[in-house]
């Protein structure tokens, strides 16, 4: 493999460093903060210097000029998962920091989706994607001094299979794990008892980031408090619900082939603080108290641009936000109803009304940044007339209350949703209106995020609003294969075969074709009605350079530096 | 006296047990459980199967019958073991010990501030002979009590941190980061103190002993500070229990707005994560603080007012 492509998701050059104080008219800002909640977009349209942040995320990378290494980067996130073990953490806010503690065997190019070398120089996959032989690069060590060798990888993978409830993600990646054979210090083979084509991409995730053997051997709980990896930064201090501080690893020189420079990271320390209030995060960035913030609310967009901040955006790969249909539900098991729902949702209107200017409507059951994404927008158009026609053709008639019904059964269902994104409530209220206007009645029920796994596993819902982040098409199998959890109660069909064949296809072209077939089938059979892609938007201070997104739309700060 | 103290201690233990039991029952009756919360993670990843969840519940003992779970946990709690957080695996006592100093610092600063500001306001308002000043000052506490703490915090952050850059907007390093949160938390509590003290001072100043003192030629200031204040401060001592409750409740909001770690934030995160052992620990902590404060007030009251005789009603 020849890797000439380098990542292109970089912060644009800040051309202009305005005095922060001149930008902060006290009254105006105070009013903005207070009114923001009730009047999104009410701020004046000042698409000034900061506006180029968006375009910058797509600009081709140029070699950084006059990098000034050193210093501390202060990063404000909204929450803390209570755990710093990469193998157990699933929440983006925590991944932003702990991703830097560990290296992975491979990395994934955010542009092409291609898997490229990191700790592993090269690898071979057998014909049915059930055995992977990796060759490690030389010289890498964990920060406790032990070498990153084949034995250490084996320790990590063997240990991962008995991680407790927090490790659902890693267990999914290692589905069918049969063992690891160490051939020599730098060569080992990972074997599965069935095809597992997604494993290669999984090795590029933070979840399969490698811990030192001693760290890996600790209990799940001990690892939540502290871990030792081989990454470009080490964990200096972790205070639950408050802060995660990372220090540069001295002597680091085994970075991903995607990164812009080699050797140690530019920044001395990364200070992640937990700032739950989005208004406080954005105000802190504008007043220079922090350098980068996560989770930008739509109403913060304009004030941040006005304060010269760079806004970096990238759609999260995986399954976009949408309505997952429970096939056990009598109303929704009628294909005419789900067809009408899919046609009656006006995705453009939703994106314009509720989301930042960086969000895009869903065009498939995979987000557009997912490798092997295939455009299905022809099946996801807005056509309210066709929606009503679909219902009428299937024998539904409009009742006195304006809702369609057939044999006494009204076209009415409930959407179960969770407050894991501030945009969920307004989106669903809009969907409720849009569906009501074609004669479909929707009620909304809010569940607790902590109950999500149990509620979905037990099937106590009509339709479920959600999304999944994962930069591999195999995520479809986890949700729609009837042989797995089958939380959406699908009937076994040839979709199972397609999903399974995709999971076992070692040939990329063949796998792409199968993944496209699966997407078309899931979209046209309306197992899920995709609506809008989740987009990660970061606010980056004017003097911060080199902030990059990885393939999972999480932040990579190895190449980041602060202008002085 | 000894008998009185023993009785109060016995009552305190009963209150703690009741708080523990009620919170356990309530949390147990809620839908969902910590294992599901762990498996939900950040709602990332494909859903977990029902059998897998059941197996995990068994592993953590969350499928045991109610009484078994209650008995085991209460027994451990009696031995000082409140269990471990399901979110982080940290011992609950350790998690609380880690969060407590920051909250104590915040609450103590807020308490001092509110006594100074609230007390001062009440003294000035009742001392001044200028009618409109008095009316204005007496109108402040009801306004301050009705301001939402959340809003006060955001306004203070906006002005004193983002605009003028005088204090940091977040974190808990150094005295500067305590100022804004303490002021925010002191606003409603200071108002409460001002309201109670002003009313009592006004009443006290109408008492015959004040007339006598004045007739003896004692100065206005001395009457106000020595005679009236001493009598008027007794009801303030009694509302201290209420004030402590307000401090704990207020810390939930203030710690969120000012991104401070502490018991308030611990409560928010453990409630949203359904981290039952931690929620229980926080409830027990709150009950303990409450019980201790009231015990302390009851014991201090006789020192401030010789008319209150401890133990008389019990003997």
mmCIF file of N, CA and C in Angstrom, chain A residues 291-350:
data_model
loop_
_atom_site.group_PDB
_atom_site.id
_atom_site.type_symbol
_atom_site.label_atom_id
_atom_site.label_comp_id
_atom_site.label_asym_id
_atom_site.label_seq_id
_atom_site.Cartn_x
_atom_site.Cartn_y
_atom_site.Cartn_z
ATOM 1 N N UNK A 291 -9.471 27.057 24.611
ATOM 2 C CA UNK A 291 -9.015 27.132 23.220
ATOM 3 C C UNK A 291 -9.912 26.389 22.245
ATOM 4 N N UNK A 292 -10.547 25.314 22.730
ATOM 5 C CA UNK A 292 -11.414 24.519 21.857
ATOM 6 C C UNK A 292 -12.641 24.111 22.655
ATOM 7 N N UNK A 293 -13.810 24.111 22.027
ATOM 8 C CA UNK A 293 -14.998 23.596 22.707
ATOM 9 C C UNK A 293 -15.728 22.603 21.811
ATOM 10 N N UNK A 294 -16.383 21.642 22.448
ATOM 11 C CA UNK A 294 -17.170 20.653 21.707
ATOM 12 C C UNK A 294 -18.646 20.999 21.786
ATOM 13 N N UNK A 295 -19.470 20.251 21.076
ATOM 14 C CA UNK A 295 -20.935 20.368 21.114
ATOM 15 C C UNK A 295 -21.437 21.800 20.943
ATOM 16 N N UNK A 296 -21.263 22.374 19.785
ATOM 17 C CA UNK A 296 -21.763 23.722 19.538
ATOM 18 C C UNK A 296 -23.271 23.662 19.330
ATOM 19 N N UNK A 297 -24.002 24.483 20.071
ATOM 20 C CA UNK A 297 -25.445 24.570 19.856
ATOM 21 C C UNK A 297 -25.697 25.502 18.677
ATOM 22 N N UNK A 298 -26.804 25.261 17.922
ATOM 23 C CA UNK A 298 -27.058 26.122 16.758
ATOM 24 C C UNK A 298 -27.030 27.608 17.118
ATOM 25 N N UNK A 299 -27.548 27.977 18.306
ATOM 26 C CA UNK A 299 -27.601 29.400 18.629
ATOM 27 C C UNK A 299 -26.234 29.990 18.951
ATOM 28 N N UNK A 300 -25.220 29.139 19.164
ATOM 29 C CA UNK A 300 -23.881 29.655 19.460
ATOM 30 C C UNK A 300 -23.084 29.950 18.191
ATOM 31 N N UNK A 301 -23.608 29.486 17.053
ATOM 32 C CA UNK A 301 -22.848 29.568 15.814
ATOM 33 C C UNK A 301 -22.467 31.004 15.457
ATOM 34 N N UNK A 302 -23.465 31.886 15.400
ATOM 35 C CA UNK A 302 -23.208 33.263 14.974
ATOM 36 C C UNK A 302 -22.286 34.015 15.941
ATOM 37 N N UNK A 303 -22.571 33.986 17.271
ATOM 38 C CA UNK A 303 -21.660 34.684 18.192
ATOM 39 C C UNK A 303 -20.220 34.190 18.084
ATOM 40 N N UNK A 304 -20.046 32.890 17.876
ATOM 41 C CA UNK A 304 -18.687 32.360 17.790
ATOM 42 C C UNK A 304 -17.983 32.860 16.536
ATOM 43 N N UNK A 305 -18.717 32.864 15.432
ATOM 44 C CA UNK A 305 -18.123 33.368 14.194
ATOM 45 C C UNK A 305 -17.742 34.837 14.371
ATOM 46 N N UNK A 306 -18.630 35.586 15.034
ATOM 47 C CA UNK A 306 -18.375 37.006 15.234
ATOM 48 C C UNK A 306 -17.135 37.212 16.100
ATOM 49 N N UNK A 307 -16.832 36.239 16.970
ATOM 50 C CA UNK A 307 -15.669 36.372 17.843
ATOM 51 C C UNK A 307 -14.434 35.755 17.207
ATOM 52 N N UNK A 308 -14.489 35.516 15.886
ATOM 53 C CA UNK A 308 -13.317 35.049 15.162
ATOM 54 C C UNK A 308 -12.957 33.591 15.403
ATOM 55 N N UNK A 309 -13.828 32.838 16.044
ATOM 56 C CA UNK A 309 -13.530 31.429 16.272
ATOM 57 C C UNK A 309 -13.656 30.669 14.956
ATOM 58 N N UNK A 310 -12.857 29.610 14.836
ATOM 59 C CA UNK A 310 -12.994 28.748 13.674
ATOM 60 C C UNK A 310 -14.004 27.656 14.035
ATOM 61 N N UNK A 311 -14.937 27.388 13.148
ATOM 62 C CA UNK A 311 -15.881 26.297 13.401
ATOM 63 C C UNK A 311 -15.500 25.138 12.490
ATOM 64 N N UNK A 312 -15.169 24.004 13.083
ATOM 65 C CA UNK A 312 -14.796 22.831 12.308
ATOM 66 C C UNK A 312 -15.931 21.826 12.392
ATOM 67 N N UNK A 313 -16.352 21.321 11.240
ATOM 68 C CA UNK A 313 -17.499 20.412 11.249
ATOM 69 C C UNK A 313 -17.208 19.173 10.426
ATOM 70 N N UNK A 314 -17.736 18.064 10.877
ATOM 71 C CA UNK A 314 -17.675 16.852 10.079
ATOM 72 C C UNK A 314 -18.837 15.947 10.469
ATOM 73 N N UNK A 315 -19.529 15.418 9.475
ATOM 74 C CA UNK A 315 -20.640 14.508 9.749
ATOM 75 C C UNK A 315 -20.097 13.236 10.380
ATOM 76 N N UNK A 316 -20.784 12.736 11.408
ATOM 77 C CA UNK A 316 -20.357 11.491 12.039
ATOM 78 C C UNK A 316 -20.699 10.316 11.141
ATOM 79 N N UNK A 317 -19.753 9.419 10.928
ATOM 80 C CA UNK A 317 -20.073 8.226 10.141
ATOM 81 C C UNK A 317 -20.979 7.315 10.965
ATOM 82 N N UNK A 318 -21.616 6.359 10.288
ATOM 83 C CA UNK A 318 -22.484 5.428 10.995
ATOM 84 C C UNK A 318 -23.908 5.573 10.511
ATOM 85 N N UNK A 319 -24.862 5.321 11.394
ATOM 86 C CA UNK A 319 -26.272 5.425 11.026
ATOM 87 C C UNK A 319 -26.760 6.807 11.437
ATOM 88 N N UNK A 320 -27.324 7.580 10.490
ATOM 89 C CA UNK A 320 -27.773 8.934 10.841
ATOM 90 C C UNK A 320 -28.957 8.869 11.811
ATOM 91 N N UNK A 321 -29.321 10.014 12.362
ATOM 92 C CA UNK A 321 -30.521 10.073 13.192
ATOM 93 C C UNK A 321 -31.733 9.691 12.350
ATOM 94 N N UNK A 322 -32.585 8.856 12.878
ATOM 95 C CA UNK A 322 -33.760 8.450 12.143
ATOM 96 C C UNK A 322 -34.709 7.664 13.024
ATOM 97 N N UNK A 323 -35.821 7.242 12.415
ATOM 98 C CA UNK A 323 -36.832 6.478 13.137
ATOM 99 C C UNK A 323 -36.634 4.994 12.876
ATOM 100 N N UNK A 324 -36.253 4.268 13.912
ATOM 101 C CA UNK A 324 -36.132 2.823 13.810
ATOM 102 C C UNK A 324 -37.519 2.222 14.049
ATOM 103 N N UNK A 325 -37.944 1.373 13.149
ATOM 104 C CA UNK A 325 -39.293 0.820 13.226
ATOM 105 C C UNK A 325 -39.284 -0.507 13.979
ATOM 106 N N UNK A 326 -40.175 -0.648 14.960
ATOM 107 C CA UNK A 326 -40.350 -1.925 15.645
ATOM 108 C C UNK A 326 -41.389 -2.728 14.856
ATOM 109 N N UNK A 327 -40.948 -3.819 14.239
ATOM 110 C CA UNK A 327 -41.842 -4.562 13.355
ATOM 111 C C UNK A 327 -42.922 -5.337 14.096
ATOM 112 N N UNK A 328 -42.816 -5.413 15.413
ATOM 113 C CA UNK A 328 -43.867 -6.042 16.196
ATOM 114 C C UNK A 328 -45.096 -5.153 16.319
ATOM 115 N N UNK A 329 -44.924 -3.870 16.003
ATOM 116 C CA UNK A 329 -46.034 -2.932 16.141
ATOM 117 C C UNK A 329 -47.026 -3.117 15.004
ATOM 118 N N UNK A 330 -48.316 -3.218 15.346
ATOM 119 C CA UNK A 330 -49.327 -3.530 14.322
ATOM 120 C C UNK A 330 -49.429 -2.465 13.254
ATOM 121 N N UNK A 331 -49.394 -1.205 13.665
ATOM 122 C CA UNK A 331 -49.533 -0.122 12.686
ATOM 123 C C UNK A 331 -48.311 -0.058 11.783
ATOM 124 N N UNK A 332 -47.130 -0.116 12.393
ATOM 125 C CA UNK A 332 -45.905 0.084 11.629
ATOM 126 C C UNK A 332 -45.494 -1.154 10.840
ATOM 127 N N UNK A 333 -46.107 -2.313 11.124
ATOM 128 C CA UNK A 333 -45.749 -3.492 10.340
ATOM 129 C C UNK A 333 -46.423 -3.455 8.970
ATOM 130 N N UNK A 334 -47.309 -2.460 8.758
ATOM 131 C CA UNK A 334 -47.915 -2.290 7.430
ATOM 132 C C UNK A 334 -46.968 -1.448 6.569
ATOM 133 N N UNK A 335 -46.431 -2.019 5.486
ATOM 134 C CA UNK A 335 -45.449 -1.297 4.675
ATOM 135 C C UNK A 335 -45.996 0.034 4.145
ATOM 136 N N UNK A 336 -47.319 0.113 3.915
ATOM 137 C CA UNK A 336 -47.884 1.358 3.393
ATOM 138 C C UNK A 336 -47.683 2.498 4.383
ATOM 139 N N UNK A 337 -47.781 2.190 5.667
ATOM 140 C CA UNK A 337 -47.641 3.233 6.684
ATOM 141 C C UNK A 337 -46.196 3.737 6.741
ATOM 142 N N UNK A 338 -45.247 2.801 6.794
ATOM 143 C CA UNK A 338 -43.844 3.239 6.865
ATOM 144 C C UNK A 338 -43.444 3.975 5.588
ATOM 145 N N UNK A 339 -43.995 3.535 4.441
ATOM 146 C CA UNK A 339 -43.727 4.225 3.184
ATOM 147 C C UNK A 339 -44.225 5.669 3.279
ATOM 148 N N UNK A 340 -45.443 5.836 3.788
ATOM 149 C CA UNK A 340 -46.023 7.175 3.905
ATOM 150 C C UNK A 340 -45.201 8.040 4.868
ATOM 151 N N UNK A 341 -44.719 7.431 5.957
ATOM 152 C CA UNK A 341 -43.906 8.186 6.919
ATOM 153 C C UNK A 341 -42.641 8.698 6.235
ATOM 154 N N UNK A 342 -41.985 7.792 5.492
ATOM 155 C CA UNK A 342 -40.727 8.173 4.847
ATOM 156 C C UNK A 342 -40.940 9.302 3.848
ATOM 157 N N UNK A 343 -42.079 9.275 3.141
ATOM 158 C CA UNK A 343 -42.333 10.306 2.121
ATOM 159 C C UNK A 343 -42.812 11.617 2.736
ATOM 160 N N UNK A 344 -43.390 11.544 3.925
ATOM 161 C CA UNK A 344 -44.003 12.747 4.507
ATOM 162 C C UNK A 344 -43.015 13.589 5.304
ATOM 163 N N UNK A 345 -41.812 13.045 5.557
ATOM 164 C CA UNK A 345 -40.836 13.808 6.345
ATOM 165 C C UNK A 345 -40.051 14.742 5.428
ATOM 166 N N UNK A 346 -40.096 16.024 5.754
ATOM 167 C CA UNK A 346 -39.380 17.031 4.968
ATOM 168 C C UNK A 346 -38.033 17.299 5.622
ATOM 169 N N UNK A 347 -37.006 16.580 5.146
ATOM 170 C CA UNK A 347 -35.689 16.624 5.793
ATOM 171 C C UNK A 347 -35.034 17.998 5.677
ATOM 172 N N UNK A 348 -35.228 18.624 4.506
ATOM 173 C CA UNK A 348 -34.628 19.954 4.315
ATOM 174 C C UNK A 348 -35.149 20.932 5.368
ATOM 175 N N UNK A 349 -36.464 20.892 5.556
ATOM 176 C CA UNK A 349 -37.072 21.829 6.504
ATOM 177 C C UNK A 349 -36.530 21.585 7.918
ATOM 178 N N UNK A 350 -36.370 20.306 8.276
ATOM 179 C CA UNK A 350 -35.878 19.966 9.610
ATOM 180 C C UNK A 350 -34.467 20.500 9.810
#
